[in-house]
């Protein structure tokens, strides 16, 4: 499993970057626009390797929290890596956690490509995962116990 990459940005597109790590270029799909990464700059991303029958796809995240939420999203029924990355590209992590804490799918249902029923299922599924894994969400007093 490739868990982290640090290297030089060799190229980018709308939703991916190429990271040169000692002469090997890794194509990494990002939840941030790939164009926000400056070619020639150093970058370090937490990664998830999605293994499919016809491809090995790397997804990269600047924050460990984003990777954690990504992994929880893809563990839900009917949410694949591309959908999870799309959700994270549109969602602020703290607002997503707040929506889960309040059991309010409205925030998610306003996103492109997510209907009301899907948003409800995502919020319910994440709430269950947060409780099972004891992942803290922003509480009423404004503190967070995420790791």
mmCIF file of C-alpha atoms in Angstrom, residues 31-80:
data_model
loop_
_atom_site.group_PDB
_atom_site.id
_atom_site.type_symbol
_atom_site.label_atom_id
_atom_site.label_comp_id
_atom_site.label_asym_id
_atom_site.label_seq_id
_atom_site.Cartn_x
_atom_site.Cartn_y
_atom_site.Cartn_z
ATOM 1 C CA UNK A 31 -9.881 16.251 -4.019
ATOM 2 C CA UNK A 32 -8.364 19.697 -4.543
ATOM 3 C CA UNK A 33 -8.083 21.112 -8.055
ATOM 4 C CA UNK A 34 -4.843 19.784 -9.523
ATOM 5 C CA UNK A 35 -4.108 23.226 -10.900
ATOM 6 C CA UNK A 36 -3.670 24.594 -7.358
ATOM 7 C CA UNK A 37 -0.373 22.694 -7.179
ATOM 8 C CA UNK A 38 2.505 24.673 -8.688
ATOM 9 C CA UNK A 39 4.675 22.726 -11.128
ATOM 10 C CA UNK A 40 8.179 22.411 -9.719
ATOM 11 C CA UNK A 41 7.087 22.769 -6.092
ATOM 12 C CA UNK A 42 7.498 20.065 -3.463
ATOM 13 C CA UNK A 43 4.342 18.366 -2.226
ATOM 14 C CA UNK A 44 3.580 15.696 0.332
ATOM 15 C CA UNK A 45 0.261 13.850 0.165
ATOM 16 C CA UNK A 46 -1.388 11.155 2.264
ATOM 17 C CA UNK A 47 -2.526 8.552 -0.254
ATOM 18 C CA UNK A 48 -4.993 5.759 -0.774
ATOM 19 C CA UNK A 49 -4.360 3.089 -3.415
ATOM 20 C CA UNK A 50 -7.640 1.947 -4.985
ATOM 21 C CA UNK A 51 -7.203 -1.499 -6.519
ATOM 22 C CA UNK A 52 -9.613 -2.427 -9.279
ATOM 23 C CA UNK A 53 -9.646 -5.209 -11.826
ATOM 24 C CA UNK A 54 -8.359 -2.922 -14.585
ATOM 25 C CA UNK A 55 -6.475 -0.189 -12.706
ATOM 26 C CA UNK A 56 -4.492 0.888 -9.676
ATOM 27 C CA UNK A 57 -5.515 4.471 -8.828
ATOM 28 C CA UNK A 58 -3.840 6.699 -6.249
ATOM 29 C CA UNK A 59 -5.883 9.336 -4.423
ATOM 30 C CA UNK A 60 -3.993 12.016 -2.519
ATOM 31 C CA UNK A 61 -4.924 14.343 0.334
ATOM 32 C CA UNK A 62 -3.020 17.173 1.949
ATOM 33 C CA UNK A 63 -4.581 16.510 5.374
ATOM 34 C CA UNK A 64 -4.770 13.172 7.171
ATOM 35 C CA UNK A 65 -8.369 14.020 8.205
ATOM 36 C CA UNK A 66 -9.347 14.142 4.525
ATOM 37 C CA UNK A 67 -7.860 10.684 3.954
ATOM 38 C CA UNK A 68 -9.691 9.371 7.030
ATOM 39 C CA UNK A 69 -13.065 10.713 5.828
ATOM 40 C CA UNK A 70 -12.340 9.446 2.282
ATOM 41 C CA UNK A 71 -11.790 5.928 3.636
ATOM 42 C CA UNK A 72 -15.003 6.115 5.647
ATOM 43 C CA UNK A 73 -16.945 7.337 2.607
ATOM 44 C CA UNK A 74 -15.735 4.495 0.366
ATOM 45 C CA UNK A 75 -16.719 1.983 3.045
ATOM 46 C CA UNK A 76 -20.354 3.056 2.564
ATOM 47 C CA UNK A 77 -22.552 1.206 0.038
ATOM 48 C CA UNK A 78 -22.533 2.670 -3.490
ATOM 49 C CA UNK A 79 -19.737 5.178 -2.761
ATOM 50 C CA UNK A 80 -16.598 4.516 -4.772
#
